[in-house]
Tab-separated table of C-alpha atoms and ligand atoms in Angstrom:
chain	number	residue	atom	x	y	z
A	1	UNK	CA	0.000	0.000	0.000
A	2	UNK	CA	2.715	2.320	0.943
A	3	UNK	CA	5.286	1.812	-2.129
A	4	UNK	CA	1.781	2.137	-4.052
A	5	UNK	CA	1.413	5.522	-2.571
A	6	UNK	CA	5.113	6.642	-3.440
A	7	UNK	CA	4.412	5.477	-7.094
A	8	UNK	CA	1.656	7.903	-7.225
A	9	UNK	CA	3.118	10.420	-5.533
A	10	UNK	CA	6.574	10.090	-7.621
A	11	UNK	CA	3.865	10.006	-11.063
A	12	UNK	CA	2.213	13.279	-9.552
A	13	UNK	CA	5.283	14.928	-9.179
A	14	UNK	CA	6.206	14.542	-12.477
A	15	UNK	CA	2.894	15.616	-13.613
A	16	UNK	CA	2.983	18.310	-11.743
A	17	UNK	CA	6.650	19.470	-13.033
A	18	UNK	CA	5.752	18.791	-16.665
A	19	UNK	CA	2.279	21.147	-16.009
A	20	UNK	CA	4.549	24.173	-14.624
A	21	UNK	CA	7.134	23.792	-17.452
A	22	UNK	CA	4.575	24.112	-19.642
A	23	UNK	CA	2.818	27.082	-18.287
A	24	UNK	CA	6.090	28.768	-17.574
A	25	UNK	CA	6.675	28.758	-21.147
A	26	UNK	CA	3.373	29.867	-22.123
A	27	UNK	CA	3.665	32.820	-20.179
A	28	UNK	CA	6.494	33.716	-21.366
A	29	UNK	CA	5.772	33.676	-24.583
A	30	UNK	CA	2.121	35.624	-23.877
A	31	UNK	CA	4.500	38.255	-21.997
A	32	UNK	CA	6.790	38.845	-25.107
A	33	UNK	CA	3.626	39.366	-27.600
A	34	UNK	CA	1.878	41.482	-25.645
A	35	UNK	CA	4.816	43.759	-24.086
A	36	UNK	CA	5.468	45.030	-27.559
A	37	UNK	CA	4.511	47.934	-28.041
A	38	UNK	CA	2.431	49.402	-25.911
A	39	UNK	CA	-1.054	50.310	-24.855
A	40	UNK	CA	-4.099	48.412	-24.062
A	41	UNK	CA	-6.472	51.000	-25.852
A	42	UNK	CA	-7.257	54.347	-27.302
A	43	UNK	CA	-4.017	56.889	-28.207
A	44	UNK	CA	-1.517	58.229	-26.291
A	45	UNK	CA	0.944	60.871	-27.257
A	46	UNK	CA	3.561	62.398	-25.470
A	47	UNK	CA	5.055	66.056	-26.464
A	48	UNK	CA	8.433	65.205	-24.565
A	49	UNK	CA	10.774	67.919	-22.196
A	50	UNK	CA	13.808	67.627	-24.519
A	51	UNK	CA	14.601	71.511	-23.693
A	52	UNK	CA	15.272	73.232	-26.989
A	53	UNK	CA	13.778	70.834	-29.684
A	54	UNK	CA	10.756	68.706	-30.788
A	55	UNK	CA	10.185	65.174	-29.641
A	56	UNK	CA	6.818	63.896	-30.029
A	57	UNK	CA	6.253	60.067	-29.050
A	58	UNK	CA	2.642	58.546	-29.798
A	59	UNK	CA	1.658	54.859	-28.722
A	60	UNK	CA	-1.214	53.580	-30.194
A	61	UNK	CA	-2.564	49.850	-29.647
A	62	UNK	CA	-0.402	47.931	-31.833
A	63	UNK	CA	2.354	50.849	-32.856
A	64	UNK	CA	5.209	53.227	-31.367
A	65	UNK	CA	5.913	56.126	-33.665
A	66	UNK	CA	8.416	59.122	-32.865
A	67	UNK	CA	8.252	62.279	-34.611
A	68	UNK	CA	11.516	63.950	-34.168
A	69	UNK	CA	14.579	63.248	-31.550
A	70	UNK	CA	14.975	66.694	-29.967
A	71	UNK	CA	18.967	67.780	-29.930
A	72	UNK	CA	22.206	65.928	-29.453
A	73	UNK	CA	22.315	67.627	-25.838
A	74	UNK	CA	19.099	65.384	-24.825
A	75	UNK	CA	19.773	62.629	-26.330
A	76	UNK	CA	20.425	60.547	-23.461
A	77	UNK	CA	17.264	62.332	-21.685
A	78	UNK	CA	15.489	60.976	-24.578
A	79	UNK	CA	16.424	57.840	-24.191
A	80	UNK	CA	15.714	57.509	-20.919
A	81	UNK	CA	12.261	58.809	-21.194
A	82	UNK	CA	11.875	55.869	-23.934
A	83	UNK	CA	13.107	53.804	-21.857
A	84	UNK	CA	10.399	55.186	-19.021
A	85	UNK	CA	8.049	54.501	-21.477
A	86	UNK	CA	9.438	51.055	-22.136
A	87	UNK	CA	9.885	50.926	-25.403
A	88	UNK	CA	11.368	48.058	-26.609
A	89	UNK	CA	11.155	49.192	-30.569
A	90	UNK	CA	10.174	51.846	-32.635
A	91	UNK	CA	7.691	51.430	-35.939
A	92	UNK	CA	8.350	54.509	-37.332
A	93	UNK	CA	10.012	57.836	-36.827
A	94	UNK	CA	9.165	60.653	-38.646
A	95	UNK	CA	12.184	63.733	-38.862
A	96	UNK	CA	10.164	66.578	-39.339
A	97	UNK	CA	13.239	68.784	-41.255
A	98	UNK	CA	16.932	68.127	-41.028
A	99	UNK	CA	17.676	70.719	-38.530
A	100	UNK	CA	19.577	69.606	-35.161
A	101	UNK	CA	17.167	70.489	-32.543
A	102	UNK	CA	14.815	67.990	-34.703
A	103	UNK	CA	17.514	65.464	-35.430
A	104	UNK	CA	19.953	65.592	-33.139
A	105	UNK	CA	19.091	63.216	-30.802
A	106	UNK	CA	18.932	60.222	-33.552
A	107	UNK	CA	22.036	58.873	-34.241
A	108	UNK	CA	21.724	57.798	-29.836
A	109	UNK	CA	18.492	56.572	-30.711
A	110	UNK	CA	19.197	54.479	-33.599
A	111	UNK	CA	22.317	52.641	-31.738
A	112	UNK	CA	19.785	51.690	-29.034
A	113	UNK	CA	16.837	50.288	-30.877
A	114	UNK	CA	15.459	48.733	-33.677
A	115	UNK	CA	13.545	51.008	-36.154
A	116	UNK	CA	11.127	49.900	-38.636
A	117	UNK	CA	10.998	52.877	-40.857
A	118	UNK	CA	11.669	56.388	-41.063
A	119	UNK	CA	10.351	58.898	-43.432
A	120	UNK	CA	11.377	62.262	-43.797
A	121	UNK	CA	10.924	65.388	-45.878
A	122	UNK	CA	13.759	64.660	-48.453
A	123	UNK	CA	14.771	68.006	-47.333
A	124	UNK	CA	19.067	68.319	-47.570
A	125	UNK	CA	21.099	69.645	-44.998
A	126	UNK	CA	24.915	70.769	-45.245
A	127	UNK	CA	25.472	69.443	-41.603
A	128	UNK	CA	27.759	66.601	-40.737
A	129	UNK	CA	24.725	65.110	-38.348
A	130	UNK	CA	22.840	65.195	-41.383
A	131	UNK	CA	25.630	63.259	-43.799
A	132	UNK	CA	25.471	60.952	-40.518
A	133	UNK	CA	22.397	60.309	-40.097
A	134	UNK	CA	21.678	59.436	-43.899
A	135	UNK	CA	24.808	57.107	-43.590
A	136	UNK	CA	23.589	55.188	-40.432
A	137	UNK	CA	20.131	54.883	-42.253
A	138	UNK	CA	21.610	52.961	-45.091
A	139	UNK	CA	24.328	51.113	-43.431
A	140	UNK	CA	21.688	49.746	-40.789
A	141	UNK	CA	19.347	49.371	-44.133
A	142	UNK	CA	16.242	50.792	-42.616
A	143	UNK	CA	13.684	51.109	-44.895
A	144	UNK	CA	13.237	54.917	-45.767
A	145	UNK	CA	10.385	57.336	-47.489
A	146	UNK	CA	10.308	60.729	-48.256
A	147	UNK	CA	6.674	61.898	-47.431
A	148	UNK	CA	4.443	64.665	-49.077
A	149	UNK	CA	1.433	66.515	-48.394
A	150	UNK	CA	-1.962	64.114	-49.200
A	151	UNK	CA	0.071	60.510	-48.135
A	152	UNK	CA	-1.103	59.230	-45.152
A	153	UNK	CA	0.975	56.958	-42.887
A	154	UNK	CA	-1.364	54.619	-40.877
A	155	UNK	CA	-0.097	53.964	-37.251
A	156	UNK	CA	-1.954	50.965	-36.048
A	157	UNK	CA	-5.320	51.057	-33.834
A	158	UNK	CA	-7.271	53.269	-35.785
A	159	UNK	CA	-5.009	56.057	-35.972
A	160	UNK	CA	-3.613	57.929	-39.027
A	161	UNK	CA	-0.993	60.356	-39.326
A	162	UNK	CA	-2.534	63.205	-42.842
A	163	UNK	CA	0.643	64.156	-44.121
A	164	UNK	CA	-0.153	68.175	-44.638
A	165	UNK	CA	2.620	69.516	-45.642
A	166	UNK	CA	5.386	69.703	-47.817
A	167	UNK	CA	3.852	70.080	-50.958
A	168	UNK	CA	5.923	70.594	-54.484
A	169	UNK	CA	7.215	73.042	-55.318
A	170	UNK	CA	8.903	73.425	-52.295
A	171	UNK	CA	9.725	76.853	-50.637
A	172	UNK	CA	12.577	78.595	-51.889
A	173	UNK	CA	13.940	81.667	-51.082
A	174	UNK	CA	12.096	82.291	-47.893
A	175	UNK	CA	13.693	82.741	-44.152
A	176	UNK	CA	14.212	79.433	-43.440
A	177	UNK	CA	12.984	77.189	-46.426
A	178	UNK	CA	14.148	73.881	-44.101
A	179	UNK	CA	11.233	75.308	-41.773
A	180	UNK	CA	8.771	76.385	-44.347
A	181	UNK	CA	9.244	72.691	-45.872
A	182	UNK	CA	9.195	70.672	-42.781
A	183	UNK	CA	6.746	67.445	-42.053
A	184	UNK	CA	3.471	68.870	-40.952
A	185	UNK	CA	1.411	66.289	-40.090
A	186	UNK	CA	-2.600	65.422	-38.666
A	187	UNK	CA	-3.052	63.375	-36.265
A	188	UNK	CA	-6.460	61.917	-36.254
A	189	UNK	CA	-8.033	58.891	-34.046
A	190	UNK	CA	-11.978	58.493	-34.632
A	191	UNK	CA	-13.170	62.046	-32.913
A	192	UNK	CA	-10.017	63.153	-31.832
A	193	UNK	CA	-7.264	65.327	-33.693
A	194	UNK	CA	-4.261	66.799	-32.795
A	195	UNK	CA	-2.078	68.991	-35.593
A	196	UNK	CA	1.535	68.927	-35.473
A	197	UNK	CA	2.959	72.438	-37.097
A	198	UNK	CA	6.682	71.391	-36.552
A	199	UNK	CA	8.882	74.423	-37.218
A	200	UNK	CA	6.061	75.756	-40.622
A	201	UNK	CA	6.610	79.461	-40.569
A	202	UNK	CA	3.794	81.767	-41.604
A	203	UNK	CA	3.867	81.127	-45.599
A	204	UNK	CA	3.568	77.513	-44.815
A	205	UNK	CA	0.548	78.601	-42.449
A	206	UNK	CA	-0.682	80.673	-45.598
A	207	UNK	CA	-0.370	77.345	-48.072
A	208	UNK	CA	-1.543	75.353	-45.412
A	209	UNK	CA	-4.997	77.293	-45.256
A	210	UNK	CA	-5.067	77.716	-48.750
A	211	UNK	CA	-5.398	74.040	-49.516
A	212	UNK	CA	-7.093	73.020	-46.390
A	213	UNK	CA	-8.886	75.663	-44.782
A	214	UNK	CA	-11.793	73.593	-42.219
A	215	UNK	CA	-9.681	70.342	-42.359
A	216	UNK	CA	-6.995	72.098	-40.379
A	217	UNK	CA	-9.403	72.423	-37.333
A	218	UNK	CA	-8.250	70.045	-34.312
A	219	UNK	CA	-8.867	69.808	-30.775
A	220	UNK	CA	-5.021	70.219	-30.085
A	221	UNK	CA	-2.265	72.439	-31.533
A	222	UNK	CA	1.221	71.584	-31.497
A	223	UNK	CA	2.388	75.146	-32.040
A	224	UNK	CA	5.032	75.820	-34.750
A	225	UNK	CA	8.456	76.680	-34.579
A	226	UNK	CA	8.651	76.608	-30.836
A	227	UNK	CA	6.280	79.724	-30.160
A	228	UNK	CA	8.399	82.210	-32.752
A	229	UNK	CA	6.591	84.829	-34.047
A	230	UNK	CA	7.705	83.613	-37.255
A	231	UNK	CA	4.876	81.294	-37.011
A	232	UNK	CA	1.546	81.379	-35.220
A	233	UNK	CA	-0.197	83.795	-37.527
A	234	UNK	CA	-3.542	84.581	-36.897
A	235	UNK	CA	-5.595	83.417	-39.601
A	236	UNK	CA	-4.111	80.152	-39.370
A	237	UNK	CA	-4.621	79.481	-35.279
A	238	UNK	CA	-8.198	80.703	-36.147
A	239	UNK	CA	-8.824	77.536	-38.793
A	240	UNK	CA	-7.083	75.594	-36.423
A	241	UNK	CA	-8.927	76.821	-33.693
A	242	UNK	CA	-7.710	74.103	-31.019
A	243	UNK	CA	-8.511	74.152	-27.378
A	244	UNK	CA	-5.275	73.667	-26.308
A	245	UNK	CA	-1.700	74.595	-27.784
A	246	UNK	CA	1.429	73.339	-26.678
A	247	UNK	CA	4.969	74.363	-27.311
A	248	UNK	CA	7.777	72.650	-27.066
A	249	UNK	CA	10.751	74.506	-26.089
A	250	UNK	CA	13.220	74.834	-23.435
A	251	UNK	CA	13.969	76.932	-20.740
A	252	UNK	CA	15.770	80.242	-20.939
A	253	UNK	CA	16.520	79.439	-24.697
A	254	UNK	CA	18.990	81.301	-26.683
A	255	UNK	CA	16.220	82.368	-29.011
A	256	UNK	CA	13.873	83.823	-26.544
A	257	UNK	CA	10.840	81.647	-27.585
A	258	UNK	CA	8.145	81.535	-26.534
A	259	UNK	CA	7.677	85.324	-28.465
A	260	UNK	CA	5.048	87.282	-26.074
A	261	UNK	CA	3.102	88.299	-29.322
A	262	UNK	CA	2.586	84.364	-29.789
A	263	UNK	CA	1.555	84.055	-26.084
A	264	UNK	CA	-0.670	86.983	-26.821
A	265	UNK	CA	-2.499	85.494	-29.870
A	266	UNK	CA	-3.093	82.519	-28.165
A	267	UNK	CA	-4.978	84.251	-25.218
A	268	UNK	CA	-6.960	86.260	-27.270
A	269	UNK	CA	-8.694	83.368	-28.426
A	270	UNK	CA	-9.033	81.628	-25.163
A	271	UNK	CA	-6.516	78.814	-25.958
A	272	UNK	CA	-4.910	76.618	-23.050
A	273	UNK	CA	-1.480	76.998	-23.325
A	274	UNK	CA	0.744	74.032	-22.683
A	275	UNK	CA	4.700	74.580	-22.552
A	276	UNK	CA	7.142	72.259	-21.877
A	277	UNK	CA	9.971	74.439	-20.265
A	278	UNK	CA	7.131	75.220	-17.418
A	279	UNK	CA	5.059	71.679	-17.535
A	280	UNK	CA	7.830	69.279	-18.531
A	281	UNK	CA	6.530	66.331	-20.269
A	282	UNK	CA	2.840	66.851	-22.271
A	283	UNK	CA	0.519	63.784	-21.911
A	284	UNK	CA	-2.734	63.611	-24.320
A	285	UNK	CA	-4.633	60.383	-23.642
A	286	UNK	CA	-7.417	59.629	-25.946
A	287	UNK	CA	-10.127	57.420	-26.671
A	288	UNK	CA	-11.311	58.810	-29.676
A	289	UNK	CA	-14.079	60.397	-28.407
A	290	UNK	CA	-12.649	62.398	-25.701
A	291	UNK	CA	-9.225	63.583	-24.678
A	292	UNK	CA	-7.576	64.582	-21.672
A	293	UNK	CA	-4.156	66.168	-20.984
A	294	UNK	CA	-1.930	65.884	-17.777
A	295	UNK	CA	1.436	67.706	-17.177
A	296	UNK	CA	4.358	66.648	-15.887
A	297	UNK	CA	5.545	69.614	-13.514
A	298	UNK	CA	3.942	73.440	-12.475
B	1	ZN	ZN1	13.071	73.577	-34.246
């Protein structure tokens, strides 16, 4: 009766080992599917504290897309925000223009993780981070599109990114054509929009409302060119006509952004303003119907 009873009990262990190999693996594997990338529902985008720069990160359901790196001199605040954010790989990021407060921060980004694609404006720079950054992209063969006003680049869960802007022929001859040409995009997720102006000056505002006029209105502004009154005219926040603007910009800046007259504008029209040298790190959660919007700091 006894050795009996051992028999079983030796067959039960066994069982019971082969049961919890089994289910170890499973959840391991369940852990690895689902950890990528990122949110259980709905849209989540982050305008990130990089100080002097743009750094936009948006998680959607099944996608992690990052539209611009901020400078070289955040780059490893960047990546630890990612990091923060637990990002384990990114689908697609978007360089607005191929200035260094926009790019800078890449070349860290692209030793640390895997990218899927990256599109950009096709726009040229003279810079060596530029030469760089066009040499890492094809040594590391990452597939790569230049991107023009009426593409669309779909983002997973719903979401869509309306390419806006650049449109042929490009702007020449203006104060900064790099800005007036740079990757403004719409964000849109069922009800919700959000448009991101990167650094578009005023006569990409003008083309801008020329060939969009009402589709340019969205809930949420991403203000252009870091709150210079090169940008922000007021025809165009008035087609926008958001609730809430945010600029991204850093403290104390060189450049003196945000310009009061920009501050002004936005006031006038009883716009939220959101800045990230004040509130650190913008959060927008949506779920496509409605939106809210937390700040980091202040
Ligand atoms: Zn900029």
């Amino acid at each position: 009766m006894n050795s009996m009873n051992e028999t079983w009990k030796k067959k039960l262990w066994v069982c019971l080992l082969v049961l919890s190999i089994i289910i170890l693996t499973g959840c391991g594997q369940t852990g690895q599917s689902t950890a990528v990338p990122a949110i259980q529902d709905g849209v989540i985008v982050k305008v990130l504290d990089v100080g002097q720069g743009d750094s936009i990160l948006i998680k959607t359901t099944e996608q992690v897309v990052l539209i611009d790196s901020g400078d070289s001199a955040s780059s490893q605040k960047l990546l630890g925000m990612l990091a923060a954010e637990k990002v384990r790989k990114i689908d697609k990021v978007i360089i607005t223009h191929p200035h260094s407060d926009h790019l800078g921060g890449l070349p860290a980004v692209m030793g640390k993780y895997n990218i899927v694609h990256i599109y950009d404006s096709g726009q040229t720079n003279t810079s060596k981070l530029y030469r760089n950054y066009l040499k890492t992209v094809k040594n590391k063969k990452i597939p790569f599109s230049i991107v023009q006003a009426g593409q669309a680049i779909e983002i997973g869960g719903s979401a869509l990114l309306q390419v806006l802007s650049p449109s042929k022929p490009y702007f020449t001859g203006t104060r900064s054509d790099l800005n007036n040409n740079s990757i403004v995009l719409k964000l849109v997720f069922k009800d919700f929009s959000m448009l991101l102006a990167a650094d578009a000056e005023k006569p990409a505002e003008q083309r801008l409302l020329k060939q969009y006029g009402e589709k340019l209105q969205s809930n949420i502004l991403k203000v252009g060119h870091h709150g210079s009154s090169t940008a922000s005219s007021p025809g165009f926040i008035k087609k926008v006509s958001p609730a809430e603007a945010i600029i991204s910009l850093g403290a104390n800046n060189e450049y003196h952004h945000p310009h009061p007259s920009v501050l002004k504008k936005y006031n006038k029209e009883k716009i939220k303003i959101y800045r990230t040298d004040l509130h650190g790190t913008i959060t927008i959660r949506s779920d496509g119907r409605t939106y809210s919007i937390a700040k980091e700091k202040g």
